[in-house]
Structures are given as structure tokens and as C-alpha cells.
Coordinates of C-alpha atoms in Angstrom, one line a residue:
Chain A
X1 CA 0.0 0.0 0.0
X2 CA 2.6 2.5 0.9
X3 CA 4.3 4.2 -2.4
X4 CA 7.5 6.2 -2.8
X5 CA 6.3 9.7 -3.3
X6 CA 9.0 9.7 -5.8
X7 CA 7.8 7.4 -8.1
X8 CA 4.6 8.3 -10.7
X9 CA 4.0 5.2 -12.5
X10 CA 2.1 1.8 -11.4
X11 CA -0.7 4.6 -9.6
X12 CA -3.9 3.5 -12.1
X13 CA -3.1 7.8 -13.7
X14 CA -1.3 8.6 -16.3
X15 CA 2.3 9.8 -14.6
X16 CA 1.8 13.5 -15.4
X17 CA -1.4 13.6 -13.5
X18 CA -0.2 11.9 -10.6
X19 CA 2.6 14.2 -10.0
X20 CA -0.4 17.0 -10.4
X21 CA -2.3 15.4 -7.8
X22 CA 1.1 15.0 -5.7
X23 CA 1.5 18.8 -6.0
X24 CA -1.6 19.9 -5.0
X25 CA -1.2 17.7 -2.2
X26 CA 1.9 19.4 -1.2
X27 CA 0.4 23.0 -1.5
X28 CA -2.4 21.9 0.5
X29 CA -0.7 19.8 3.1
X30 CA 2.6 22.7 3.4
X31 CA 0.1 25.3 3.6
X32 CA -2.1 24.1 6.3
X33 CA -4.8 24.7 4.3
X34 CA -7.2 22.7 6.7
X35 CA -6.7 25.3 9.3
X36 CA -9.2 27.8 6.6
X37 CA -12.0 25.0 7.0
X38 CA -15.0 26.3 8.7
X39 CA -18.0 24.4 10.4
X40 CA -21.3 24.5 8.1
X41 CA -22.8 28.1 7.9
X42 CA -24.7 29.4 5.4
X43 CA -24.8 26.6 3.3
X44 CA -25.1 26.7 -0.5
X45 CA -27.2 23.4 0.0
X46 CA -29.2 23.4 3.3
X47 CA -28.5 19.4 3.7
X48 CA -25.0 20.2 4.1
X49 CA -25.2 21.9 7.5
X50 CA -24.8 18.7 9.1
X51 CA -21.4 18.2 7.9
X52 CA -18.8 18.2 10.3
X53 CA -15.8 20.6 10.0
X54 CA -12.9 18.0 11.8
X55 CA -14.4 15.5 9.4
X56 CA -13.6 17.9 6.2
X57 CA -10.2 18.6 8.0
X58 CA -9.0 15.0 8.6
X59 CA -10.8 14.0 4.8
X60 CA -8.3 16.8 3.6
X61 CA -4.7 16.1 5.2
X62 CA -6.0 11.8 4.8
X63 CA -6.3 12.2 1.2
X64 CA -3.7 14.3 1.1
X65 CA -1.4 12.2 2.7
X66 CA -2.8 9.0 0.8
X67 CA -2.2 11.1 -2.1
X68 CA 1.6 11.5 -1.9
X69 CA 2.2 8.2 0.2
X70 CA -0.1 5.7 -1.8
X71 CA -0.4 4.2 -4.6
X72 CA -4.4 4.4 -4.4
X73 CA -4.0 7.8 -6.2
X74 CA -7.6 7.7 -7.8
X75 CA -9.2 7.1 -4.3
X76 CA -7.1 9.8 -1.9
X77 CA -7.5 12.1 -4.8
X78 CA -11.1 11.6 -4.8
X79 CA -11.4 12.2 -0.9
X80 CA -9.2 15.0 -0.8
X81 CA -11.3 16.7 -3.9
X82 CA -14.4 15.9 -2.2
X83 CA -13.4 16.9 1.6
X84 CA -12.7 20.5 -0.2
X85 CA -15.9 21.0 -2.4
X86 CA -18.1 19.6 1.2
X87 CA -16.4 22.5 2.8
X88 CA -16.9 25.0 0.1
X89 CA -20.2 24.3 -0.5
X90 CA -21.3 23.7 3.8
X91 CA -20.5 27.8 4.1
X92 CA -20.8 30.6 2.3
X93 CA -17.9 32.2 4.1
X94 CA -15.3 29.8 3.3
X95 CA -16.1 29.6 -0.3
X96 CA -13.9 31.2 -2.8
X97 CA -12.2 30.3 -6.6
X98 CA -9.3 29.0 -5.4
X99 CA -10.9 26.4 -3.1
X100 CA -13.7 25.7 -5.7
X101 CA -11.1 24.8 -8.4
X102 CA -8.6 23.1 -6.4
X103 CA -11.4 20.8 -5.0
X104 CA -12.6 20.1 -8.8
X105 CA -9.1 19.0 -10.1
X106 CA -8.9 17.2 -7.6
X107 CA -12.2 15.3 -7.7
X108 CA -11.8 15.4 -12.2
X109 CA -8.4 14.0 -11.7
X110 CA -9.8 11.0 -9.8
X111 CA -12.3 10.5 -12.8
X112 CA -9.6 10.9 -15.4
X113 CA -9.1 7.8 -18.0
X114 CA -6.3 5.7 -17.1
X115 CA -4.5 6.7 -20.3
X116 CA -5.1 9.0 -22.9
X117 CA -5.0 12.9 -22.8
X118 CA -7.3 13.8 -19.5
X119 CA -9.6 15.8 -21.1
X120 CA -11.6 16.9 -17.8
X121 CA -8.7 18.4 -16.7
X122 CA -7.8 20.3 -19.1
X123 CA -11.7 21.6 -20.0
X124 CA -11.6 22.3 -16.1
X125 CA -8.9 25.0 -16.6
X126 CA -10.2 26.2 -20.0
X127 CA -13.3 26.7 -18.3
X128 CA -12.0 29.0 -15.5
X129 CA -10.4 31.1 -17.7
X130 CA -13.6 31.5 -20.2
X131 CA -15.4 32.2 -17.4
X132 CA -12.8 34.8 -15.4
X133 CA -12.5 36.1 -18.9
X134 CA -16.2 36.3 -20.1
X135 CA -17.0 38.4 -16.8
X136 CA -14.3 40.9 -17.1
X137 CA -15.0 41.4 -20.8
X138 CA -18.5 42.6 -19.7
X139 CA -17.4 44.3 -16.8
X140 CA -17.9 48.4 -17.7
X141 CA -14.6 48.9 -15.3
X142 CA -12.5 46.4 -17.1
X143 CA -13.7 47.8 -20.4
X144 CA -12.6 51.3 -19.4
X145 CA -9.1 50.0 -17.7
X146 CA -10.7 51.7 -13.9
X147 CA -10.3 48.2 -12.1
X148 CA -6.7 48.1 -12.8
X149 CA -6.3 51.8 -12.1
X150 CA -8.1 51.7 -8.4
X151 CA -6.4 47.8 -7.7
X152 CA -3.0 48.6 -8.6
X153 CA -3.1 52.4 -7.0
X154 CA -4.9 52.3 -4.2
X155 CA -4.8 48.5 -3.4
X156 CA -1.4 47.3 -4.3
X157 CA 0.4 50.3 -4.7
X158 CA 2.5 49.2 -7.3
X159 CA 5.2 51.3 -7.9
X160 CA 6.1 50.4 -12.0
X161 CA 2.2 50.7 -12.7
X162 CA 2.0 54.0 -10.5
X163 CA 5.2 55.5 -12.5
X164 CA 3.4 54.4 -15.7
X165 CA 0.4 55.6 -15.4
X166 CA 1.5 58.7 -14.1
X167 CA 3.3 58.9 -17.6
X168 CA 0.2 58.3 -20.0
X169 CA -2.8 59.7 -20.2
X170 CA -5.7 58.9 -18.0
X171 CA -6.8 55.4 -17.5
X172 CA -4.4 54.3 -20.5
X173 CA -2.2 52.3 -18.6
X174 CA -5.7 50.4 -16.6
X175 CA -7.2 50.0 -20.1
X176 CA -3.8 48.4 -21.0
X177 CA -3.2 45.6 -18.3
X178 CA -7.1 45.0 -18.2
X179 CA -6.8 44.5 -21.9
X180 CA -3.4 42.3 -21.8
X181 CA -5.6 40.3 -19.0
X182 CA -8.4 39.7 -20.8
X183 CA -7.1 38.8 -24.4
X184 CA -4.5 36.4 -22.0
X185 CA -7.8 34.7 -20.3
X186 CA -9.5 34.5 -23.4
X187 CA -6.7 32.9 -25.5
X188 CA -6.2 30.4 -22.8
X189 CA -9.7 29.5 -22.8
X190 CA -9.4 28.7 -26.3
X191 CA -6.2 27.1 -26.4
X192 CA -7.1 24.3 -24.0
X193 CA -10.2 22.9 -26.3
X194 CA -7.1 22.7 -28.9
X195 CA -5.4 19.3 -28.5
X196 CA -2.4 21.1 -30.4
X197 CA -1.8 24.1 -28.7
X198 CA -0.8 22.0 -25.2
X199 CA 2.9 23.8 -25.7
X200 CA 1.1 27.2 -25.6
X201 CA -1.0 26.8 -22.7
X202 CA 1.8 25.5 -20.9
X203 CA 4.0 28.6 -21.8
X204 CA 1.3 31.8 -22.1
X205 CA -0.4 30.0 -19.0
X206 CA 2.9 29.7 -16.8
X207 CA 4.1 33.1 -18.1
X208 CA 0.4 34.7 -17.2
X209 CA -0.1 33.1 -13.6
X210 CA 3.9 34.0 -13.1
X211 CA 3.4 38.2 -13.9
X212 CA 0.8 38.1 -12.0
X213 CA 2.5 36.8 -9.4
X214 CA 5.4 39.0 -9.7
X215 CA 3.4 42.3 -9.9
X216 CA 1.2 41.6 -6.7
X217 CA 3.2 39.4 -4.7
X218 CA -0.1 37.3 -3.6
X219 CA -0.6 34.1 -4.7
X220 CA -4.4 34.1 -3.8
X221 CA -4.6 31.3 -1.0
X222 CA -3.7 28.2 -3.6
X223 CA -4.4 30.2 -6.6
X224 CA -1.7 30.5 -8.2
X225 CA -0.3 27.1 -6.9
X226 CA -3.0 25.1 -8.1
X227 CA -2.7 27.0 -11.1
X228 CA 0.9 26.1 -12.0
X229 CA 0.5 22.5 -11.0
X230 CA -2.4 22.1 -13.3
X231 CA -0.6 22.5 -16.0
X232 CA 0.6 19.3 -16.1
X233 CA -2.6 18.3 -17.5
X234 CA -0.7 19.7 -20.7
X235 CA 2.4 18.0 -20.6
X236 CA 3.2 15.0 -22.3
X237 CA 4.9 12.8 -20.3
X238 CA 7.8 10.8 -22.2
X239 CA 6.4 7.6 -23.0
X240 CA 10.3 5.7 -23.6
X241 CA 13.3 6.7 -21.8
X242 CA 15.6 9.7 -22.0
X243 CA 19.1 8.6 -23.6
X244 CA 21.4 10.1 -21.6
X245 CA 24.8 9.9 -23.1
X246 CA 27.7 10.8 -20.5
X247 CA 31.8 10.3 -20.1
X248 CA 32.4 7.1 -18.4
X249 CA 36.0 8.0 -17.7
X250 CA 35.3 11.0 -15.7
X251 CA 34.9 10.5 -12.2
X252 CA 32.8 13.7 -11.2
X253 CA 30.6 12.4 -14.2
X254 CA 30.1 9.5 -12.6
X255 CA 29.5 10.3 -9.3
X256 CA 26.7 13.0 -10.9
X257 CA 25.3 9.8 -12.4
X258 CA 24.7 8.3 -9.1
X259 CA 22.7 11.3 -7.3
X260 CA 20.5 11.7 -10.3
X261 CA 19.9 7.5 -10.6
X262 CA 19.1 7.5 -6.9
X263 CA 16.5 10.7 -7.5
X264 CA 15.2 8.7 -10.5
X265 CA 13.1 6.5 -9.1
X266 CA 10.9 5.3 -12.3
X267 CA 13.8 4.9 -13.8
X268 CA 13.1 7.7 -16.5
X269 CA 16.7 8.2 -17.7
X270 CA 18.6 5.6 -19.6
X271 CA 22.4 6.3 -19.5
X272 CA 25.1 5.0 -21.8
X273 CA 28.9 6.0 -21.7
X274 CA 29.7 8.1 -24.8
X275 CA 32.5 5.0 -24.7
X276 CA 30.0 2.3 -25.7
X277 CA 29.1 3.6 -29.3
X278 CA 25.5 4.9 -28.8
X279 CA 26.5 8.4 -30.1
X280 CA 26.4 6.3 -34.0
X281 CA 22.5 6.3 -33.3
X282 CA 22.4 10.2 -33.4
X283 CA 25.0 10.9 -35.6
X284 CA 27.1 12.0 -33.1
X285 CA 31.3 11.6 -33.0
X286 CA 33.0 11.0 -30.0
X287 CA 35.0 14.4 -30.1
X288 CA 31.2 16.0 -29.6
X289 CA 30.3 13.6 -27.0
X290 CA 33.5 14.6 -24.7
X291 CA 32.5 18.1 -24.9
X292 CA 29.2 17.9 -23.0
X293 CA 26.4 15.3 -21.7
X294 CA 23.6 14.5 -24.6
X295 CA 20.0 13.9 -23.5
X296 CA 17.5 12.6 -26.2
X297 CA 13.8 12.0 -26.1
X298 CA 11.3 11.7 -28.5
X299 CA 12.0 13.8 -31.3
X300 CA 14.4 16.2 -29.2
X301 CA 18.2 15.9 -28.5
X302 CA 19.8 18.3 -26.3
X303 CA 23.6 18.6 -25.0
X304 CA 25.4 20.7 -22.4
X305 CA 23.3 23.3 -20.0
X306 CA 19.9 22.5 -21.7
X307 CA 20.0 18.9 -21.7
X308 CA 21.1 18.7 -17.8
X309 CA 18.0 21.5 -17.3
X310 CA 15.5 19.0 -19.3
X311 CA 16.8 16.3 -17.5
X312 CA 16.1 17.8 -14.1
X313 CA 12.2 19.2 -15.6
X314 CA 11.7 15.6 -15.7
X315 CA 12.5 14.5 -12.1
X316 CA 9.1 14.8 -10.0
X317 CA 11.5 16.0 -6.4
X318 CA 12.4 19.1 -8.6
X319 CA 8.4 20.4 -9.0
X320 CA 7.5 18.7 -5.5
X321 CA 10.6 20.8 -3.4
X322 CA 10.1 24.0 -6.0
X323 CA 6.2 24.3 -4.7
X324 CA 7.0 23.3 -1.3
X325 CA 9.5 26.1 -0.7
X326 CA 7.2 28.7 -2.1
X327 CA 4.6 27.6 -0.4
X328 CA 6.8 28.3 2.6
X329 CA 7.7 32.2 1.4
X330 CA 7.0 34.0 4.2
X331 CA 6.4 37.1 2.5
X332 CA 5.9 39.0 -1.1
X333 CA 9.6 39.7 -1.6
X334 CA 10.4 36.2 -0.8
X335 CA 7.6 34.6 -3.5
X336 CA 8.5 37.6 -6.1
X337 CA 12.5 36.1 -5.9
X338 CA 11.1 32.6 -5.7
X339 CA 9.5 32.7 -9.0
X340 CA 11.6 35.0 -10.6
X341 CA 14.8 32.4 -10.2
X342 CA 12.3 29.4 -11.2
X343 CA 11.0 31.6 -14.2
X344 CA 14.9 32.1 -15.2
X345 CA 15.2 28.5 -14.8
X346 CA 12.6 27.7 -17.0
X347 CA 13.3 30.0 -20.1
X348 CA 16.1 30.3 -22.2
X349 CA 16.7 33.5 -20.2
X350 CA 19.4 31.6 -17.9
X351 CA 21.2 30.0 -21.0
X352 CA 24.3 32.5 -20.9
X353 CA 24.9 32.0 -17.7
X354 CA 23.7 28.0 -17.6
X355 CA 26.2 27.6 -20.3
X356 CA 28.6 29.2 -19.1
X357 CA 28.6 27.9 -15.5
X358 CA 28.2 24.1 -17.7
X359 CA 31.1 24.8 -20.0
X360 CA 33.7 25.1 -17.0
X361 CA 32.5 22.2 -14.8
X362 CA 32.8 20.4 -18.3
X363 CA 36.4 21.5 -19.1
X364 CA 37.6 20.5 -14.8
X365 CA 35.4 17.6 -15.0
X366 CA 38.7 15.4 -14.7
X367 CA 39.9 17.7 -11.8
X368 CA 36.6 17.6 -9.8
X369 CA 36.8 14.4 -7.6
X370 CA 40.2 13.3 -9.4
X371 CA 40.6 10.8 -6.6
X372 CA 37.5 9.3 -7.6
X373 CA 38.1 5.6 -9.4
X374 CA 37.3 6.0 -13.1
X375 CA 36.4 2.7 -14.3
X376 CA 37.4 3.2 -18.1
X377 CA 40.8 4.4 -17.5
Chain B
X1 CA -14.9 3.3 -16.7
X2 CA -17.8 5.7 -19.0
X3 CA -19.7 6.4 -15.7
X4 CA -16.6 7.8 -14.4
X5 CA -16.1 10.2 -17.3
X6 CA -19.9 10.7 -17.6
X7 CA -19.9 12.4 -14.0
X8 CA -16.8 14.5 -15.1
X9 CA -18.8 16.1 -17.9
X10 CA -21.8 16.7 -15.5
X11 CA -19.5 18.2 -13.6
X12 CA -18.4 20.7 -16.0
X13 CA -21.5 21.0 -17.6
X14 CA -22.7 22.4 -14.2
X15 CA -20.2 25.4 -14.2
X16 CA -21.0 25.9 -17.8
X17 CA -24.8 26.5 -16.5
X18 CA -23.1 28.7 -13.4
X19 CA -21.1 30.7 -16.1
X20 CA -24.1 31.5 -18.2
X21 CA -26.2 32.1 -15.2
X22 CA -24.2 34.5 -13.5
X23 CA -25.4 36.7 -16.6
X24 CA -28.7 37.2 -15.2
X25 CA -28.4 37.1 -11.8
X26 CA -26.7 39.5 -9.1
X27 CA -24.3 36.8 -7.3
X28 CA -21.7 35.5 -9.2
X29 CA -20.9 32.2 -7.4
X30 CA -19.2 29.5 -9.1
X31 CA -18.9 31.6 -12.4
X32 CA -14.9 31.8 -12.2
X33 CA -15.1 35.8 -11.8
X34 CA -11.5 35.6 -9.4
X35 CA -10.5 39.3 -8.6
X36 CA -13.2 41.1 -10.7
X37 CA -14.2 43.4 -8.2
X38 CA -12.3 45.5 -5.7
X39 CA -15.1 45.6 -3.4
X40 CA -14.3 48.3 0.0
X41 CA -17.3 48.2 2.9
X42 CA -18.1 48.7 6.3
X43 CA -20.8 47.0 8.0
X44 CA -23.1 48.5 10.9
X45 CA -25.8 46.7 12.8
X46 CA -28.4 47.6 15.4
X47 CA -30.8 44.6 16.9
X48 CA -33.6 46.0 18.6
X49 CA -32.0 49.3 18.0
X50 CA -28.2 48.4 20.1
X51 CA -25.1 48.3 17.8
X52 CA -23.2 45.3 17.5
X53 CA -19.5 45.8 18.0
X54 CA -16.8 44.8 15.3
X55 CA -16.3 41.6 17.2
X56 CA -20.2 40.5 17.1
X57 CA -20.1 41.9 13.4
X58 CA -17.0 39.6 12.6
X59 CA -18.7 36.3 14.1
X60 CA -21.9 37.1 12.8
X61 CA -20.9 37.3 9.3
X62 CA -17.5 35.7 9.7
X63 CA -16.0 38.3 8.0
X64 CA -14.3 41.6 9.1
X65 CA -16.8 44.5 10.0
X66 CA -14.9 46.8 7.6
X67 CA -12.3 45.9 4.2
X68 CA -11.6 44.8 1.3
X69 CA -13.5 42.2 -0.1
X70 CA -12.0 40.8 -3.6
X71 CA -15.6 39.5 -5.1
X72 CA -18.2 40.8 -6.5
X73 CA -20.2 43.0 -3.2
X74 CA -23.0 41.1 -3.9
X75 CA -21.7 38.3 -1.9
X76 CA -21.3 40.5 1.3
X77 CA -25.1 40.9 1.0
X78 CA -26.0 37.7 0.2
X79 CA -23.8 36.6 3.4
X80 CA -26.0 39.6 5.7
X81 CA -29.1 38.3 4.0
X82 CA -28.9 35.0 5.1
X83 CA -27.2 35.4 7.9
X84 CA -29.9 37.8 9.3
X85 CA -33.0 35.8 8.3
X86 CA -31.4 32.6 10.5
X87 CA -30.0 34.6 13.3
X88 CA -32.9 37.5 13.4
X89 CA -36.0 35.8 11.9
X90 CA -38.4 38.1 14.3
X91 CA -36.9 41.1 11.6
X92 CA -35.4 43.2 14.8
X93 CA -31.8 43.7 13.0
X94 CA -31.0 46.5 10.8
X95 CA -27.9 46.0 8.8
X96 CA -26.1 49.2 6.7
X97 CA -23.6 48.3 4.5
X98 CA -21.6 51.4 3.4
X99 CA -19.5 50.2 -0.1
X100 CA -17.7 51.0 -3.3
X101 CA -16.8 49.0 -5.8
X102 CA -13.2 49.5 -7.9
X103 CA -12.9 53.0 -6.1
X104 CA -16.1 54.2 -7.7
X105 CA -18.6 56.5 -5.8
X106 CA -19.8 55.3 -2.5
X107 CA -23.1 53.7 -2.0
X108 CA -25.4 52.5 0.7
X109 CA -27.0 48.8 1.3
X110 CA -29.6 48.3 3.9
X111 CA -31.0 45.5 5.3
X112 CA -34.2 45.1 5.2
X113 CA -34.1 45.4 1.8

């Protein structure tokens, strides 16, 4: 019964969802979230004021737990899910987005298809953004840009939007992020009833949920981490292995190996020394394969800085310990610099200095751990 | 399993109906309108003609007596509404509910409506 956290398959999901489900475990369970569950008052259905708040609260961290320590994924999901939608729907005062859409993930993913693209989810999030989009395109003071102008002045007190606005004429610089918001809802909304466009929600998505981030500093309760761990429902998770080609005559190499294989608990990556001959299959001489690590997947091959960074996108600890510690920001500054470093991860922003920092530890490879056995020379 | 996926779709289906009916009706709840409002308001309430103080008015609604409320203000009222039909069914309470919404001009809610 009880799973490695660690590892995504054998869970009756597809891999990508259970690592969703395993992050919005982690926001909820890091966050405390049960604390914000009330007793019944007010209920949207009358029935529901029997329903006992410690019962909701213990449903919640259970399924949680059962979520990240289990392999009955569907089941813990499905209690978690529900334990949040009882509470959300057993008072008026607790209810809010964020709740409402966490709870439905979690309940859709725990409905999903065993295989196959999970369709619920992904209509789930297209559907919040149609309708966040659909209101503020009829909404006279997102039309007019006044929203942003009173939120961003008076509320946040944003000093780039102050500066701006002060710069342009009236109301241009609210009609301008209202605008940007809208159009960036709407496109979303369309984009994930488009089987193709999976890349774009994933990037316009990410990108959108991440400015917002950066310009308030407030993730909204789970907002925005529910947000960014449902993308997964876009991502296709590698059906074969990862080639990962590397020098088996290099002791720090080696020894590299080993921390990844024991973080790599599917296994995901297959690794071959550049020694045995695999670099033939990609065209690939040996003089190229000394000069940095290859990764290949399907239909991608990637060497130096980038492969190592697509290498560690596909290890489940990096998502689970990057949500975890911003769930644990203590403050605005704190979440801003959180996901302005992730966000510089991400993007091809942090090549020059990826590749930079990679092309060194490359050339003193054979001088890091020199004392290590190499088993090729 | 189809049943599965069967009550997926209902359950979408169901916000789909939220998203159109939120159209025609005052509250927006479960329409996906986060942050669409900047909602500021104080609350004030006599029963039997005593004021409540900001502690009574926090438990009562479970919300602070004065702030900003990041939904539409609709839901504030909703919450008084129902809140005072349950706690105050003999009608004694009078509730004022003094508001703007996105820095607009201010405006006045009473209840009884």
C-alpha cells in the first residue's frame, strides 16, 4: 500500500497527473490549508449543515497524505477533492475560486481515463479562464481600464504601474493591463479545447499566472499554486526513456550519475557512456560527445546546459521541493525572488549563464573528484 | 470506466450553466469571476435598536466589520441576507452596509431590503 512519493507510475493515472495530484497535495498539506476550514454556515445546499468541520479537515490532510504516500491515487484524490468542495459548499464564508477549483481538479483527476490525454482536466482549466475572462470582458470597469487603475493604486500600490500611469494619459495604462488580462484569459480558454496548442497553454499560462505573481506578490490562497501544478494536464509525459549519453572516464561524471539514478526512481533516464558507441544512433562523433552530456527524447536531443535542465524538468523531487518552498515564502519579496529564479530556470533566459557555469564544470570535469576511481581508464 | 467520465462532464457542464447564469443574476458564485471586483465596505448593525461591535459583526458574518472584499459586493449581501433571516428571523436587526466597488462612488446597502 505504501508508495515512494518519488515514483509516478504503477498509480492507475497517467504519470503526469499523478505528479499533479502529488503537488496539489503538497500546496495543500505545506500550507495548512485545513486550518481555513469552517464548520457549516450558510450553506449553498441546506442538507450540508450537518457536515462536520474535523471530518472535512481530517478528509483533507487523509487524502492528502494517501495522495503522496499511496499508490491508491484515484481514491485519496477523490477524498481530498471531495473533503474540499463539502467545505466549500457547507458555508458561504469559506467559499472562494481558489478552493472551488482546487477541490474540482482534484475530484476530475480522480475520474480521469487511465491513459489518454485527461480531457476533464484540461476543459476544467479552460473553463476557469472563459469564465474569469467572459466576466471581465463585460465588466464596464474592465472595459474602461478603472479596475486596474483603483487595484494597482490604491490597493497594491504598485510602484512600476504607479510611474506608468503617471506617464500616459488617463486610464491608458488600466485600459492596458485590463486588456493584456483579458485577451491572455480569453486565448487560454481557447487554447485548451485545442489538442495542439498543449505547448502554448503551458508557456502563455505559466508566463500569465507568473506576472501576475510578480506584480502583486499574492498568490491568492492556492491560486496560483493550483494553477501552476495544473498544468501538467498539458504535458506529455515521455512515454520511452531519456538517452542520456555521458563520459564514463570521468569520475565527477560519474559520481553525478549516481545522485540523479538514486532521485530517479521510475527509472526515467537511460544512460550509456559516450565509450559504448551509442553516439552512432544520433550521428554524433565522440570528439562532440566529450565536450558535454547529450539527452535525447522523442523527437528532441539536447547537449550541455539544456539537456542537464530537461533532465532535471523531468525529475518529480524538482516540482515537489520547487512548490513546497514557495509555499513556505514567508512574504511577497520572498515569493516575487522565488519565482523570478524558477522563471529564469525555465526560459532560455538563464542559458548564458547555464552555459557558461556548464562549460567550466565540463572543461575541470577530470579535476573535480580526481581521486574518484574511473572505471574506463 | 464511462460512468466515471460521464460524471466529469456533468460536472463541467454544471459550471458551464453557473457561467451563463451568473449573466442574469446579481451573485456571481461558481462563475470563475477571481479578482473582478475591488469591493471596499463597512458594515453596521443595530438589533432592537443596540449596535453590535466589530467583534459581534466579525462572528456574525464571519467576515471583518470593515475591508476589502475581492468578489463581487453582492456576496457581502447575500452573506448579511442569510445570515440575518437565520439569526434575526423576528426582523429586529437593521444591517447598513456602506461600499464601493473599484474605487467608484460610494453607495449605501440596507437591510431590510
Amino acid at each position: 500500500m505504501i508508495a515512494n512519493p518519488l515514483r509516478l507510475s504503477g498509480c492507475g493515472l497517467p504519470p503526469q497527473i499523478v505528479l499533479l495530484c502529488r503537488l496539489f497535495a503538497i500546496a495543500l498539506l505545506v500550507s495548512n490549508h485545513q486550518r481555513q476550514i469552517q464548520t457549516p454556515y450558510l450553506p449553498f445546499i441546506d442538507a450540508l449543515e450537518i457536515m462536520n468541520a474535523d471530518v472535512l479537515r481530517v478528509m483533507l490532510v487523509g487524502g492528502s497524505l494517501g495522495v503522496l504516500f499511496t499508490r491508491y491515487t484515484r481514491l485519496f484524490t477523490a477524498v481530498a477533492g471531495a473533503s474540499l468542495l463539502l467545505a466549500v459548499l457547507s458555508a458561504r464564508t469559506y467559499y472562494g475560486n481558489n478552493k472551488t477549483f482546487t477541490g474540482l481538479m482534484l475530484l476530475l483527476a480522480s475520474l480521469e481515463r487511465e491513459s489518454g490525454p485527461p480531457r476533464l482536466l484540461q476543459w476544467q482549466f479552460g473553463l476557469v479562464y472563459f469564465g474569469a475572462g467572459l466576466n471581465k470582458v463585460l465588466d464596464p470597469d474592465w472595459q474602461s481600464g478603472q479596475f486596474f487603475e483603483h487595484w494597482a493604486t490604491a490597493r497594491l500600490q504598485n510602484p512600476f504601474y504607479i510611474a506608468l500611469s503617471q506617464n500616459l494619459p488617463a486610464l491608458v495604462a488600466g485600459k492596458l493591463f485590463c486588456w493584456t488580462s483579458i485577451v491572455a484569459e480569453l486565448t487560454l480558454a481557447a487554447l485548451c479545447f485545442l489538442p495542439r496548442w498543449r505547448a502554448g497553454v503551458i508557456w502563455i499560462g505559466g508566463l500569465f499566472q507568473c506576472a501576475l505573481l510578480v506584480f502583486t506578490g499574492d498568490p491568492f490562497n492556492l491560486f496560483f499554486m493550483a494553477m501552476q501544478a495544473s498544468l501538467f494536464a498539458f504535458v506529455r509525459w515521455p512515454a520511452q526513456a531519456i538517452v542520456v549519453i555521458w563520459d564514463g572516464s570521468c569520475g565527477f561524471c560519474k559520481r553525478t550519475k549516481q545522485v540523479i539514478e538514486k532521485l530517479d526512481h521510475e527509472p526515467i533516464f537511460e544512460w550509456h557512456k559516450l565509450q559504448s558507441g551509442i553516439g552512432d544512433r544520433y550521428n554524433l562523433t565522440r570528439q562532440q560527445l566529450k565536450q558535454a552530456l547529450y539527452a535525447a527524447g522523442d523527437g528532441w536531443l539536447l547537449n550541455g546546459y539544456s539537456a542537464v535542465r530537461r533532465m532535471i524538468l523531468h525529475l518529480p523531487l524538482f516540482w515537489m521541493t520547487s512548490l513546497a518552498a514557495f509555499a513556505l515564502c514567508p512574504n511577497a519579496t520572498s515569493r516575487r525572488i522565488a519565482v523570478t529564479l524558477l522563471l529564469l530556470f525555465l526560459t532560455p533566459l538563464s542559458n548564458p549563464i547555464g552555459n557558461l557555469v556548464y562549460s567550466w564544470i565540463a572543461r575541470h570535469r577530470h579535476e573535480l573528484l580526481a581521486n574518484t576511481t574511473c572505471e574506463l581508464e | 470506466m464511462k460512468w466515471r467520465y460521464a460524471i466529469g462532464l456533468a460536472l463541467l457542464a454544471l459550471q458551464a450553466v453557473a457561467i451563463v447564469r451568473a449573466r442574469f443574476a446579481d451573485d456571481r458564485y461558481f462563475c470563475w469571476a477571481p479578482f473582478d471586483q475591488q469591493t471596499q465596505y463597512a458594515i453596521g448593525v443595530t438589533i432592537g435598536g443596540e449596535g453590535l461591535t466589530e467583534f459581534q459583526i466579525q462572528r456574525r458574518y464571519r467576515r471583518p466589520f470593515e475591508g476589502v472584499d475581492n468578489r463581487s459586493a453582492n456576496h457581502i449581501f447575500d452573506i448579511i441576507r442569510r445570515a440575518e433571516r437565520k439569526l434575526e428571523p423576528a426582523g429586529r436587526s437593521r444591517v447598513t452596509v456602506v461600499y464601493s466597488v473599484n474605487g467608484g462612488q460610494e453607495q449605501v446597502w440596507n437591510y431590510p431590503e
